[in-house]
């Protein structure tokens, strides 16, 4: 315990104010996320990485690649296919899976509807019913730990969740009895039947994600960048016209420069007016925005004040 | 731009959540839709003003009871720094959640209600902040609006706290009078307290020097994961992945692997971006070693002439978080850096009364939220440093093997 002869007594003695040994906030967040992902691979039996094709899961996948390079990512990628995906997102998913040599496991919401396991919601959103499909697919493949790209800045219930978040045998989250999580010492133990969700980018904000995409040159679907697209207005939001999103007769279609801030259920995810056509421009736009990404684009999160908490309690990621 | 981690502490209703809300609000870090949502909630509840605590009290139960139950994390940035804020609960029942938020903080803000002065829970939290070695402490004397902005009231609380703090290990203390509710001395300097010469809180947070809080002297690299590609291209590659816990590692450095004590050199330090010359905390890197040694998760790489203790006998302060008490003779799992072992609680040396700092040598157990000094005997050796010297290699958690619950947070005092 005593410092060896010749070593300074005071551990801070030599550090002074050396900027040489300081890490930028993005590299600090990156190091933390890589540590968490490696901890999952080291301690958990059968993990899988949830990949939706959205920017957060793209960044998480890139962090996983970095965590194990030059080896492959040592676990499969899990996609819950709502059947309401933007084509480009699926193309991106398949390209990434191939490039990184990964195994892709798909849980299909459409198939679960056809089998009668879940029922379509009146508003057509599949955000909520995908939870059941997620739980079923994870069980079928024996996944006991799922890495997710949720961020605490997204929503106030997420802001409360641990990095390693436990779910009972029904996949439910109990916000009132979370394990203490001190230092980086993650307790990964679970009983048979229970599972863990792990959120390596918990501490990233939307702005961090974009700064990182820009800094590290990460490819994301071009839907995230502004282009002139045919759109119509619904519930005060702009929806681009595509396969899953058609205007009603009363809704007038016009052209506008828009981009997507999130890639949720394609039938319900709105676009935002924007001129940002490059990562740097998006980063600048996000830095100045006055609306949260969910507030701006998700038709289904505004149902009630505690909508997210309730969904998480049911097992939503 | 660097990153500062901040945690609030203090008794129930001292205004922790309100302070965070105020800081977010005045630094324009709140989104319009979030603000509208809490304005609506406040209005519906019949509040006279918008309750900024709602920005962090996001759970249904918290809103119903008007208290914080678990840590909430919020994020904001100024042109100078990026901040991660942990808003922790004041209720004694939720102390373990407070410890969760404070364990990684660079700065701890302990609030005190100016009307009440220092009460047991404020002392308790100040003590916990010092025990966890949060390097910088701010005492926020809050609700100054309710004591007529009185310098006298502030001074007496300040003096009392400075006296109490002198018995703790606090290296950097700043005291600020404020009103979280009205915003005085949070982001903007208070016009109501011209007698206060210091900076408002945010200014202090933007400028407090944290780079030298890391240990850049003692090289410590806990091996987290062994990378073996099993690919034709990288047949013989073997890399040791981990996050640097102390010191500066350089390619070519002579190192030893503990507990085996075998020596070699660092052949290269790698990241996905390519090789780097040096690695320091908190970088996550991969080390390649010159010799083919048997190295696995839980081993520690350090310099030959600067080693942690390699020991099965650990003396530590433990903050007990279990619902049933810690008793001597108990067996638990222990996780220290990347190494997990089992441990026997050999002895409870004393329980510490946090209020008086009196050591109760007669204590027979440690109950939920109590703190005491224990001696442990582990099944395999730990590579231990004093927590005071290195938070990453001096801290551990205790896990109940029957329930899998995390039941204790430990800080190593010594190892033989
Ligand atoms: N007058 C006045 N009231 C304040 C001030 N700061 C907070 N309050 C009020 O004190 C009450 C408690 O504030 P909170 O922010 O919820 O307290 P807390 O410390 O977060 O409480 P817990 O998290 O439950 O421990 C609320 O009614 C606040 O409006 C202040 O500076 N002046
Ligand atoms: Mg609070």
XYZ file of C-alpha atoms and ligand atoms in Angstrom:
766
model
C 0.000 0.000 0.000
C 2.945 2.325 0.567
C 4.237 4.051 -2.542
C 7.567 2.620 -3.653
C 10.737 4.598 -3.071
C 11.187 7.260 -5.687
C 7.459 7.561 -6.344
C 5.682 10.707 -5.327
C 3.658 10.517 -2.142
C 0.907 12.675 -3.432
C -0.815 11.008 -6.372
C -1.820 14.389 -7.744
C 1.666 15.845 -7.482
C 2.730 15.391 -11.070
C -0.558 16.135 -12.758
C -0.559 19.928 -12.453
C -2.788 21.361 -15.117
C -1.635 19.250 -17.970
C -4.141 19.484 -20.828
C -2.151 16.711 -22.437
C -3.892 14.151 -20.274
C -7.417 15.371 -20.567
C -10.058 13.617 -22.578
C -12.794 15.421 -24.492
C -16.342 14.867 -23.295
C -17.172 12.763 -26.372
C -14.160 10.514 -25.908
C -15.057 10.193 -22.220
C -18.583 9.091 -23.121
C -17.151 6.725 -25.720
C -14.770 5.156 -23.186
C -17.611 4.683 -20.707
C -19.861 3.040 -23.311
C -17.108 0.714 -24.504
C -16.429 -0.317 -20.908
C -20.116 -1.121 -20.397
C -20.370 -3.134 -23.612
C -17.272 -5.167 -22.733
C -18.663 -5.778 -19.267
C -21.755 -7.291 -20.863
C -19.680 -9.591 -23.066
C -17.496 -10.622 -20.137
C -20.165 -11.295 -17.545
C -23.419 -12.156 -19.228
C -24.346 -15.489 -20.680
C -26.316 -14.704 -23.845
C -26.467 -11.040 -24.727
C -27.868 -9.488 -27.877
C -27.719 -5.946 -29.181
C -31.056 -4.376 -30.057
C -30.710 -2.656 -33.384
C -33.517 -0.555 -34.777
C -31.583 1.192 -37.530
C -32.067 4.553 -35.842
C -29.158 6.873 -35.047
C -28.809 5.791 -31.419
C -28.582 2.112 -32.223
C -26.221 2.863 -35.092
C -23.917 4.685 -32.694
C -24.250 1.853 -30.166
C -23.351 -0.700 -32.820
C -20.329 1.370 -33.807
C -19.262 1.508 -30.148
C -19.612 -2.280 -29.950
C -17.427 -2.636 -33.023
C -14.825 -0.453 -31.343
C -15.061 -2.402 -28.100
C -13.934 -5.656 -29.709
C -11.847 -4.637 -32.740
C -10.055 -6.295 -34.432
C -12.287 -9.207 -33.401
C -15.961 -9.374 -34.346
C -18.729 -8.272 -32.040
C -19.249 -11.438 -29.967
C -23.045 -11.360 -29.858
C -25.955 -11.234 -32.303
C -28.014 -8.258 -33.308
C -31.737 -8.319 -32.564
C -34.240 -6.345 -34.576
C -37.893 -6.145 -33.670
C -39.456 -5.554 -37.045
C -42.655 -3.597 -36.576
C -43.516 -4.074 -40.235
C -43.700 -0.298 -40.303
C -40.099 0.405 -41.232
C -38.687 2.919 -43.610
C -37.202 0.879 -46.484
C -33.940 2.718 -46.196
C -33.593 1.782 -42.540
C -33.899 -1.913 -43.357
C -31.362 -1.565 -46.144
C -28.989 0.136 -43.752
C -29.514 -2.612 -41.179
C -28.716 -5.365 -43.657
C -25.638 -3.579 -44.963
C -24.246 -3.124 -41.448
C -24.917 -6.717 -40.472
C -23.047 -7.887 -43.542
C -20.160 -5.446 -43.172
C -19.562 -6.419 -39.557
C -20.124 -10.139 -40.068
C -22.934 -10.315 -37.529
C -25.808 -12.687 -36.932
C -29.182 -10.997 -37.268
C -32.210 -12.208 -35.322
C -35.538 -10.700 -36.352
C -38.734 -10.723 -34.304
C -41.687 -9.855 -36.502
C -44.628 -7.898 -35.158
C -46.680 -8.605 -38.279
C -46.199 -12.320 -37.797
C -47.207 -12.043 -34.141
C -50.367 -10.196 -35.208
C -51.112 -12.929 -37.771
C -50.641 -15.591 -35.094
C -52.981 -13.672 -32.812
C -50.347 -13.195 -30.103
C -50.831 -9.431 -30.149
C -53.595 -7.222 -31.472
C -53.209 -4.075 -33.562
C -53.879 -0.897 -31.561
C -56.720 1.380 -32.678
C -54.321 4.180 -33.696
C -52.233 1.763 -35.773
C -49.068 2.345 -33.729
C -46.972 -0.708 -33.174
C -44.672 0.904 -30.628
C -46.518 -0.594 -27.735
C -47.314 -4.045 -29.057
C -43.721 -4.611 -30.123
C -42.914 -5.099 -26.421
C -44.637 -8.478 -26.383
C -42.780 -9.512 -29.527
C -39.487 -8.405 -28.031
C -40.052 -10.449 -24.886
C -41.136 -13.477 -26.875
C -38.196 -13.322 -29.284
C -35.683 -12.844 -26.463
C -37.121 -15.835 -24.659
C -37.149 -18.012 -27.747
C -33.465 -17.348 -28.357
C -32.511 -17.470 -24.700
C -31.220 -13.880 -24.609
C -30.768 -12.904 -20.965
C -29.274 -9.499 -21.604
C -30.307 -6.950 -24.193
C -28.191 -3.947 -25.052
C -30.362 -0.972 -25.910
C -29.632 2.457 -27.324
C -31.924 4.419 -25.011
C -30.644 7.728 -23.673
C -31.599 9.300 -20.376
C -32.152 12.690 -21.961
C -34.958 11.330 -24.124
C -37.642 11.178 -21.523
C -38.168 11.660 -17.784
C -38.720 7.979 -16.928
C -35.586 7.011 -18.809
C -33.730 9.685 -16.834
C -34.331 7.513 -13.793
C -33.160 4.211 -15.142
C -29.914 2.487 -14.260
C -27.355 1.518 -16.889
C -27.903 -2.141 -15.970
C -31.647 -2.349 -15.563
C -33.325 -5.445 -14.210
C -36.509 -6.977 -15.466
C -38.513 -9.610 -13.683
C -39.694 -12.760 -15.391
C -42.398 -10.758 -17.155
C -39.846 -8.280 -18.450
C -41.204 -5.576 -16.159
C -39.243 -2.662 -14.727
C -39.820 -1.664 -11.117
C -38.681 1.941 -10.772
C -39.025 1.837 -6.987
C -36.557 -0.940 -6.375
C -33.562 -0.392 -8.588
C -30.180 -1.697 -7.514
C -27.672 0.841 -6.315
C -25.124 1.389 -9.077
C -21.919 2.722 -7.611
C -18.786 3.657 -9.523
C -18.441 1.500 -12.638
C -19.007 -1.668 -10.633
C -22.020 -3.147 -12.347
C -23.774 -6.038 -10.648
C -24.865 -8.236 -13.529
C -26.374 -11.115 -11.578
C -29.875 -12.319 -12.302
C -32.011 -15.250 -11.286
C -33.232 -17.727 -13.843
C -36.087 -16.166 -15.762
C -35.062 -12.598 -15.029
C -33.196 -10.513 -17.548
C -31.192 -7.340 -17.879
C -31.406 -4.395 -20.216
C -28.156 -2.524 -20.582
C -27.950 1.028 -21.859
C -24.362 1.930 -22.744
C -25.248 5.357 -24.127
C -27.413 6.351 -21.153
C -25.383 9.509 -20.624
C -25.397 10.716 -24.222
C -27.659 13.502 -25.425
C -29.073 13.914 -28.899
C -26.396 16.554 -29.440
C -23.638 14.157 -28.330
C -24.920 11.559 -30.792
C -24.727 14.020 -33.664
C -21.372 15.415 -32.614
C -20.070 11.854 -32.550
C -21.596 10.961 -35.918
C -19.882 14.011 -37.346
C -16.560 13.516 -35.586
C -16.287 9.816 -36.336
C -17.812 9.920 -39.792
C -20.581 7.439 -39.103
C -23.058 6.627 -41.813
C -26.757 6.998 -40.987
C -29.819 6.694 -43.253
C -30.206 9.767 -45.437
C -33.699 10.271 -44.007
C -31.900 12.038 -41.165
C -30.776 14.716 -43.596
C -32.886 17.417 -45.097
C -34.264 17.097 -48.595
C -37.258 18.439 -50.434
C -40.009 15.894 -49.768
C -43.763 15.761 -50.382
C -45.464 16.269 -47.025
C -48.834 16.894 -45.410
C -49.883 18.342 -42.068
C -51.551 16.259 -39.325
C -52.001 17.111 -35.625
C -49.714 20.088 -36.066
C -46.864 17.922 -37.335
C -45.458 17.361 -40.816
C -45.574 13.868 -42.263
C -43.682 12.905 -45.386
C -45.642 10.860 -47.894
C -44.367 7.316 -48.300
C -45.539 3.722 -48.381
C -46.750 3.730 -44.763
C -47.923 7.260 -44.531
C -50.600 8.412 -46.920
C -52.594 11.627 -46.705
C -56.321 11.495 -46.085
C -58.474 13.176 -48.752
C -58.729 16.310 -46.617
C -54.978 16.594 -46.134
C -53.222 18.710 -48.680
C -49.839 17.552 -49.959
C -47.100 20.094 -50.570
C -43.318 20.123 -50.883
C -41.045 21.100 -48.025
C -37.438 20.734 -46.875
C -37.670 18.222 -44.073
C -35.665 15.598 -42.258
C -36.374 13.006 -39.591
C -35.121 13.406 -36.031
C -36.110 9.897 -34.986
C -36.904 6.649 -36.788
C -39.885 5.281 -34.926
C -42.909 3.529 -36.311
C -43.001 4.830 -39.885
C -46.750 5.344 -39.828
C -46.503 7.794 -36.947
C -43.083 9.395 -37.058
C -43.215 12.984 -38.168
C -40.539 14.893 -40.016
C -39.239 18.310 -39.032
C -38.695 21.352 -41.201
C -34.973 21.673 -41.669
C -32.187 22.825 -43.964
C -29.629 20.565 -42.337
C -28.240 18.309 -45.023
C -24.896 17.277 -43.501
C -23.850 15.903 -40.095
C -22.315 19.265 -39.156
C -25.485 21.127 -40.104
C -27.644 18.681 -38.162
C -25.370 19.046 -35.155
C -25.761 22.817 -35.334
C -29.495 22.540 -35.714
C -29.830 20.181 -32.748
C -27.703 22.503 -30.609
C -30.189 25.281 -31.190
C -33.440 23.387 -31.065
C -36.085 24.200 -28.480
C -38.108 20.985 -28.720
C -37.178 17.497 -27.537
C -36.992 14.893 -30.266
C -39.995 13.060 -28.918
C -42.022 16.207 -28.479
C -41.259 17.141 -32.060
C -41.859 13.872 -33.823
C -43.633 11.152 -31.908
C -47.362 11.102 -32.236
C -47.749 8.325 -29.685
C -45.656 9.474 -26.718
C -47.920 12.313 -25.802
C -50.810 10.145 -24.705
C -50.211 10.766 -21.013
C -47.659 12.374 -18.742
C -46.398 9.015 -17.531
C -46.777 7.138 -20.818
C -43.156 6.038 -20.950
C -43.020 4.925 -17.321
C -46.106 2.794 -17.885
C -44.708 1.261 -21.056
C -41.392 0.473 -19.377
C -43.178 -1.208 -16.513
C -44.718 -3.500 -19.105
C -41.324 -4.405 -20.498
C -40.767 -1.811 -23.195
C -37.094 -0.962 -23.676
C -14.722 20.649 -23.996
C -14.545 18.486 -20.873
C -17.171 16.706 -18.828
C -18.127 17.475 -15.236
C -20.253 15.113 -13.153
C -22.296 16.773 -10.491
C -24.495 15.366 -7.725
C -26.863 17.088 -5.335
C -27.266 16.058 -1.704
C -29.003 17.316 1.404
C -32.120 16.729 3.405
C -35.683 16.308 2.196
C -37.201 19.481 0.796
C -34.006 21.509 0.995
C -34.542 22.285 -2.675
C -32.205 19.962 -4.572
C -34.572 19.236 -7.427
C -35.666 22.854 -7.574
C -32.024 23.913 -7.823
C -31.339 21.562 -10.728
C -34.520 22.743 -12.408
C -33.467 26.354 -11.911
C -30.011 25.703 -13.308
C -31.472 24.028 -16.390
C -34.055 26.760 -16.781
C -31.746 29.750 -16.381
C -29.074 28.238 -18.589
C -31.772 27.774 -21.249
C -31.331 24.021 -21.272
C -35.006 23.213 -21.034
C -36.958 22.379 -24.117
C -40.212 24.192 -24.737
C -42.299 21.025 -24.693
C -40.779 19.913 -21.379
C -41.504 23.295 -19.877
C -45.073 23.307 -21.153
C -45.592 19.847 -19.676
C -44.463 20.866 -16.193
C -46.349 24.159 -16.368
C -49.459 22.166 -17.124
C -48.817 19.732 -14.258
C -48.180 22.578 -11.818
C -51.315 24.404 -12.921
C -53.430 21.271 -12.665
C -52.177 20.671 -9.129
C -53.036 24.240 -8.169
C -49.449 25.429 -7.524
C -48.960 29.202 -7.420
C -45.837 28.943 -9.530
C -44.273 26.420 -11.873
C -42.587 23.735 -9.793
C -39.165 23.312 -11.403
C -38.542 20.171 -9.333
C -40.917 18.419 -11.747
C -38.125 18.552 -14.304
C -36.283 15.810 -12.462
C -39.006 14.170 -10.409
C -40.230 12.137 -13.370
C -41.847 9.127 -11.729
C -45.532 9.035 -11.003
C -44.930 8.277 -7.327
C -42.488 11.169 -7.019
C -44.945 13.630 -8.470
C -47.735 12.405 -6.274
C -45.657 12.686 -3.102
C -43.597 15.728 -4.101
C -40.357 13.972 -3.193
C -37.457 12.421 -5.039
C -37.222 8.635 -4.735
C -34.440 7.730 -7.098
C -31.628 9.502 -8.881
C -32.507 11.385 -12.035
C -29.826 12.256 -14.518
C -29.999 15.487 -16.476
C -27.632 16.932 -19.019
C -26.729 20.402 -20.028
C -23.847 22.275 -21.524
C -22.500 25.789 -21.483
C -19.858 27.017 -23.909
C -17.261 26.007 -21.304
C -18.331 22.578 -20.156
C -20.691 19.710 -20.507
C -22.482 18.685 -17.317
C -24.022 15.437 -16.135
C -26.218 16.172 -13.168
C -27.432 13.533 -10.741
C -30.369 14.762 -8.688
C -30.415 12.502 -5.652
C -33.112 11.927 -3.026
C -32.881 13.463 0.437
C -34.978 10.880 2.266
C -32.895 8.716 4.559
C -34.790 5.705 3.245
C -33.239 6.295 -0.175
C -29.649 6.865 0.913
C -28.390 4.108 -1.355
C -29.768 5.991 -4.311
C -27.959 9.095 -3.111
C -24.726 7.086 -2.943
C -25.370 5.849 -6.484
C -25.519 9.421 -7.744
C -22.557 10.699 -5.733
C -20.108 7.825 -6.289
C -18.909 9.113 -9.636
C -19.337 12.847 -9.043
C -16.592 15.422 -9.475
C -18.577 17.972 -7.527
C -21.091 17.399 -4.750
C -23.576 20.121 -3.837
C -24.948 19.761 -0.326
C -27.977 21.947 0.250
C -29.146 23.298 3.554
C -32.385 25.150 4.235
C -31.382 28.553 5.631
C -34.313 28.467 8.058
C -33.289 25.169 9.563
C -29.515 25.366 9.365
C -27.504 22.170 9.426
C -29.653 19.260 10.415
C -28.662 15.655 10.854
C -29.351 14.747 7.255
C -27.237 17.625 5.888
C -24.304 16.463 7.993
C -24.940 12.921 6.951
C -24.827 13.762 3.296
C -21.787 16.009 3.675
C -20.082 13.110 5.398
C -21.081 10.695 2.620
C -19.771 13.104 -0.001
C -16.436 13.237 1.818
C -16.374 9.472 2.414
C -16.969 8.904 -1.306
C -14.094 11.332 -1.918
C -16.064 13.573 -4.188
C -13.197 15.978 -4.861
C -15.121 19.252 -4.672
C -17.891 20.172 -2.275
C -20.285 23.092 -2.481
C -22.498 23.973 0.464
C -25.532 25.744 -0.930
C -27.310 27.681 1.785
C -30.709 27.692 0.125
C -34.043 29.452 0.632
C -32.303 32.712 1.544
C -35.507 34.440 0.381
C -37.231 33.023 3.470
C -34.715 34.543 5.906
C -34.749 38.021 4.432
C -31.471 37.454 2.623
C -29.755 37.715 5.983
C -25.981 37.708 5.972
C -26.011 36.809 9.640
C -28.019 33.644 9.107
C -25.761 32.667 6.224
C -22.603 33.361 8.217
C -23.639 31.261 11.160
C -24.516 28.280 8.937
C -21.290 28.708 7.035
C -19.219 28.828 10.208
C -20.939 25.793 11.655
C -20.356 23.839 8.477
C -16.712 24.821 8.157
C -16.212 23.599 11.715
C -17.915 20.276 10.921
C -16.055 19.924 7.609
C -12.690 20.307 9.306
C -13.267 16.868 10.808
C -13.893 15.378 7.364
C -11.601 14.863 4.443
C -12.741 17.675 2.207
C -10.102 19.141 -0.027
C -12.092 21.894 -1.669
C -15.077 23.609 -0.087
C -17.131 26.492 -1.469
C -20.125 28.019 0.309
C -22.806 29.929 -1.624
C -25.991 31.622 -0.343
C -28.856 31.202 -2.788
C -32.501 30.898 -3.579
C -33.117 28.021 -5.924
C -36.737 29.061 -6.201
C -36.057 32.676 -7.194
C -32.780 32.011 -8.967
C -30.476 34.095 -6.782
C -26.824 33.070 -7.156
C -27.696 30.029 -9.244
C -26.876 31.275 -12.721
C -27.152 35.009 -12.115
C -25.547 36.929 -9.289
C -28.081 37.901 -6.644
C -29.115 41.522 -6.347
C -30.641 40.713 -2.972
C -27.358 39.689 -1.379
C -24.801 42.340 -2.312
C -22.783 41.308 0.738
C -21.828 38.035 -0.952
C -18.625 38.540 -2.904
C -18.247 35.076 -4.442
C -19.392 33.726 -7.788
C -22.822 32.237 -8.462
C -23.021 28.448 -8.598
C -22.886 27.935 -12.351
C -19.836 30.146 -12.689
C -18.108 28.071 -10.037
C -19.072 24.824 -11.775
C -17.775 26.082 -15.088
C -14.404 26.953 -13.639
C -13.627 24.439 -10.911
C -10.448 22.619 -11.867
C -11.068 18.892 -12.180
C -8.341 17.653 -14.537
C -5.910 17.088 -11.687
C -8.377 15.015 -9.676
C -7.391 11.922 -11.608
C -4.469 9.837 -10.495
C -1.879 10.048 -13.287
C 0.920 8.523 -11.221
C 0.003 4.962 -10.261
C -0.367 2.853 -13.392
C -3.376 0.572 -12.970
C -4.986 -1.387 -15.778
C -7.620 -3.914 -14.703
C -7.963 -6.470 -17.481
C -11.591 -6.514 -18.516
C -11.780 -8.754 -21.538
C -9.358 -10.757 -23.668
C -9.638 -10.123 -27.394
C -8.814 -13.083 -29.629
C -10.150 -12.617 -33.143
C -10.105 -16.238 -34.392
C -9.809 -14.872 -37.901
C -7.328 -15.903 -40.569
C -6.070 -12.363 -40.769
C -5.312 -12.014 -37.053
C -4.429 -15.593 -36.114
C -1.982 -14.760 -33.348
C -3.528 -11.562 -32.090
C -4.192 -11.394 -28.396
C -5.144 -8.114 -26.812
C -6.165 -7.177 -23.283
C -9.053 -4.778 -23.217
C -9.835 -2.517 -20.311
C -10.345 0.980 -19.014
C -7.296 2.684 -17.544
C -7.834 3.178 -13.803
C -4.720 5.229 -13.086
C -1.380 6.441 -14.343
C -0.113 6.872 -17.887
C 0.749 3.786 -19.937
C 3.173 3.962 -22.845
C 4.198 1.500 -25.497
C 7.522 -0.053 -24.501
C 6.855 0.335 -20.749
C 7.949 -2.455 -18.480
C 4.931 -3.890 -16.677
C 3.922 -6.706 -14.342
C 0.716 -8.665 -14.351
C -0.849 -9.255 -10.951
C -1.473 -11.455 -9.093
C 1.021 -13.696 -10.952
C 3.754 -11.062 -10.791
C 5.090 -12.026 -14.215
C 6.834 -9.237 -16.054
C 6.799 -8.129 -19.683
C 6.592 -4.971 -21.773
C 3.731 -3.201 -23.486
C 4.071 -4.030 -27.177
C 1.384 -1.625 -28.246
C -1.691 0.297 -27.124
C -4.604 0.063 -29.486
C -7.976 1.599 -30.082
C -10.385 1.115 -32.942
C -8.920 4.322 -34.396
C -5.491 2.709 -34.519
C -2.521 2.609 -32.155
C -1.930 5.380 -29.623
C 1.289 6.384 -27.891
C -0.142 6.760 -24.431
C -3.203 5.816 -22.452
C -4.546 7.390 -19.261
C -7.773 7.328 -17.264
C -10.575 7.022 -18.246
C -9.591 5.756 -21.715
C -10.835 2.342 -22.853
C -8.018 0.702 -24.813
C -6.478 -2.622 -25.739
C -2.966 -3.538 -24.599
C -0.756 -5.980 -26.435
C 2.090 -7.449 -24.425
C 5.487 -8.566 -25.692
C 5.415 -11.970 -24.066
C 2.775 -14.642 -24.211
C 1.672 -14.679 -20.587
C -1.419 -16.165 -19.053
C -3.495 -13.055 -18.505
C -7.217 -13.063 -17.905
C -10.121 -10.915 -16.758
C -9.631 -9.741 -13.214
C -5.844 -9.471 -13.490
C -4.195 -6.096 -13.011
C -1.392 -4.646 -15.102
C 0.863 -2.119 -13.386
C 4.481 -0.957 -13.194
C 7.072 -3.157 -11.429
C 8.031 -0.492 -8.901
C 4.536 0.789 -8.145
C 2.106 -1.958 -7.284
C -1.152 -2.150 -5.406
C -1.343 -4.533 -2.457
C -2.143 -8.074 -3.516
C -4.122 -9.291 -0.579
C -6.981 -11.398 0.709
C -7.325 -9.332 3.872
C -9.078 -6.053 3.284
C -9.960 -3.290 5.732
C -12.677 -1.028 4.467
C -15.394 1.437 5.285
C -18.697 0.002 4.143
C -21.906 1.812 3.440
C -24.549 -0.847 3.985
C -27.435 -0.894 1.529
C -29.028 -4.215 2.313
C -32.478 -4.597 3.788
C -31.206 -7.174 6.268
C -28.121 -6.220 8.295
C -24.466 -7.008 7.769
C -23.154 -9.290 10.509
C -19.717 -10.750 11.151
C -19.411 -14.287 9.790
C -21.558 -13.480 6.775
C -20.449 -14.601 3.308
C -20.948 -12.366 0.300
C -19.759 -11.893 -3.244
C -17.388 -8.995 -3.802
C -16.758 -7.143 -7.047
C -13.594 -5.074 -7.132
C -12.428 -3.604 -10.465
C -13.072 -6.425 -12.940
C -12.484 -9.179 -10.407
C -15.261 -10.980 -8.589
C -14.577 -13.168 -5.566
C -16.329 -14.331 -2.446
C -15.683 -12.831 0.925
C -16.192 -13.517 4.572
C -17.009 -10.621 6.876
C -14.400 -11.402 9.512
C -14.977 -8.513 11.799
C -17.090 -5.413 12.279
C -14.626 -3.041 13.868
C -17.029 -0.219 14.546
C -20.132 1.537 13.391
C -19.693 5.230 12.723
C -22.237 7.703 14.030
C -22.400 10.086 11.128
C -23.713 12.940 13.163
C -21.076 12.973 15.868
C -18.426 10.948 14.005
C -18.303 8.830 17.149
C -17.114 5.235 16.672
C -19.389 2.687 18.248
C -17.085 -0.230 19.019
C -19.930 -2.215 20.551
C -21.905 -2.463 17.316
C -22.948 -6.018 16.455
C -24.342 -5.339 12.999
C -24.685 -2.694 10.297
C -28.201 -1.881 9.241
C -29.571 -0.294 6.109
C -27.853 3.070 5.478
C -25.345 2.626 8.318
C -21.626 2.997 7.825
C -18.916 1.031 9.540
C -15.450 -0.310 9.294
C -15.053 -3.982 8.504
C -12.329 -6.502 7.918
C -12.874 -8.901 5.040
C -11.179 -12.109 4.009
C -11.564 -12.835 0.303
C -11.293 -16.188 -1.510
C -8.839 -14.801 -4.035
C -6.471 -11.868 -3.683
C -7.587 -8.374 -4.651
C -5.209 -5.851 -6.190
C -6.112 -3.111 -3.782
C -5.282 0.551 -3.397
C -6.530 2.861 -0.726
C -9.750 4.452 -1.913
C -8.283 7.796 -0.940
C -5.579 7.310 -3.534
C -7.692 5.856 -6.302
C -11.481 5.644 -6.423
C -11.396 3.042 -9.203
C -9.061 0.553 -7.539
C -10.118 1.338 -3.979
C -13.875 0.841 -4.287
C -15.871 -2.371 -4.306
C -19.435 -3.604 -4.049
C -20.837 -6.424 -1.975
C -23.495 -8.664 -3.435
C -25.867 -10.984 -1.611
C -25.554 -14.286 -3.413
C -29.030 -15.431 -2.494
C -30.950 -12.375 -3.653
C -28.364 -10.990 -6.119
C -28.939 -7.577 -4.570
C -26.111 -5.066 -4.256
C -25.956 -4.720 -0.481
C -22.854 -2.692 0.191
C -20.456 -0.114 -1.200
C -16.955 -0.415 0.213
C -13.959 1.894 0.325
C -10.629 0.291 1.032
C -8.683 1.736 3.930
C -5.901 -0.812 4.018
C -4.829 -4.263 2.899
C -2.190 -6.469 4.420
N -38.924 29.866 -0.706
C -38.141 28.952 -1.277
N -38.625 27.717 -1.474
C -37.829 26.794 -2.069
C -36.505 27.111 -2.479
N -35.968 26.003 -3.039
C -36.921 25.033 -2.986
N -38.057 25.510 -2.401
C -39.302 24.770 -2.153
O -39.038 23.692 -1.267
C -39.850 22.561 -1.580
C -39.007 21.310 -1.779
O -38.181 21.466 -2.939
P -37.555 20.229 -3.722
O -36.683 20.821 -4.762
O -38.577 19.259 -4.151
O -36.683 19.564 -2.557
P -35.666 18.341 -2.648
O -34.470 18.713 -1.856
O -35.416 17.978 -4.056
O -36.453 17.169 -1.884
P -36.181 15.566 -1.960
O -35.647 15.300 -3.294
O -37.502 14.898 -1.734
O -35.195 15.264 -0.883
C -40.644 22.951 -2.804
O -41.912 23.380 -2.406
C -39.852 24.108 -3.390
O -40.631 24.974 -4.146
C -36.029 28.455 -2.240
O -34.903 28.817 -2.572
N -36.884 29.322 -1.625
Mg -35.679 16.209 -5.044
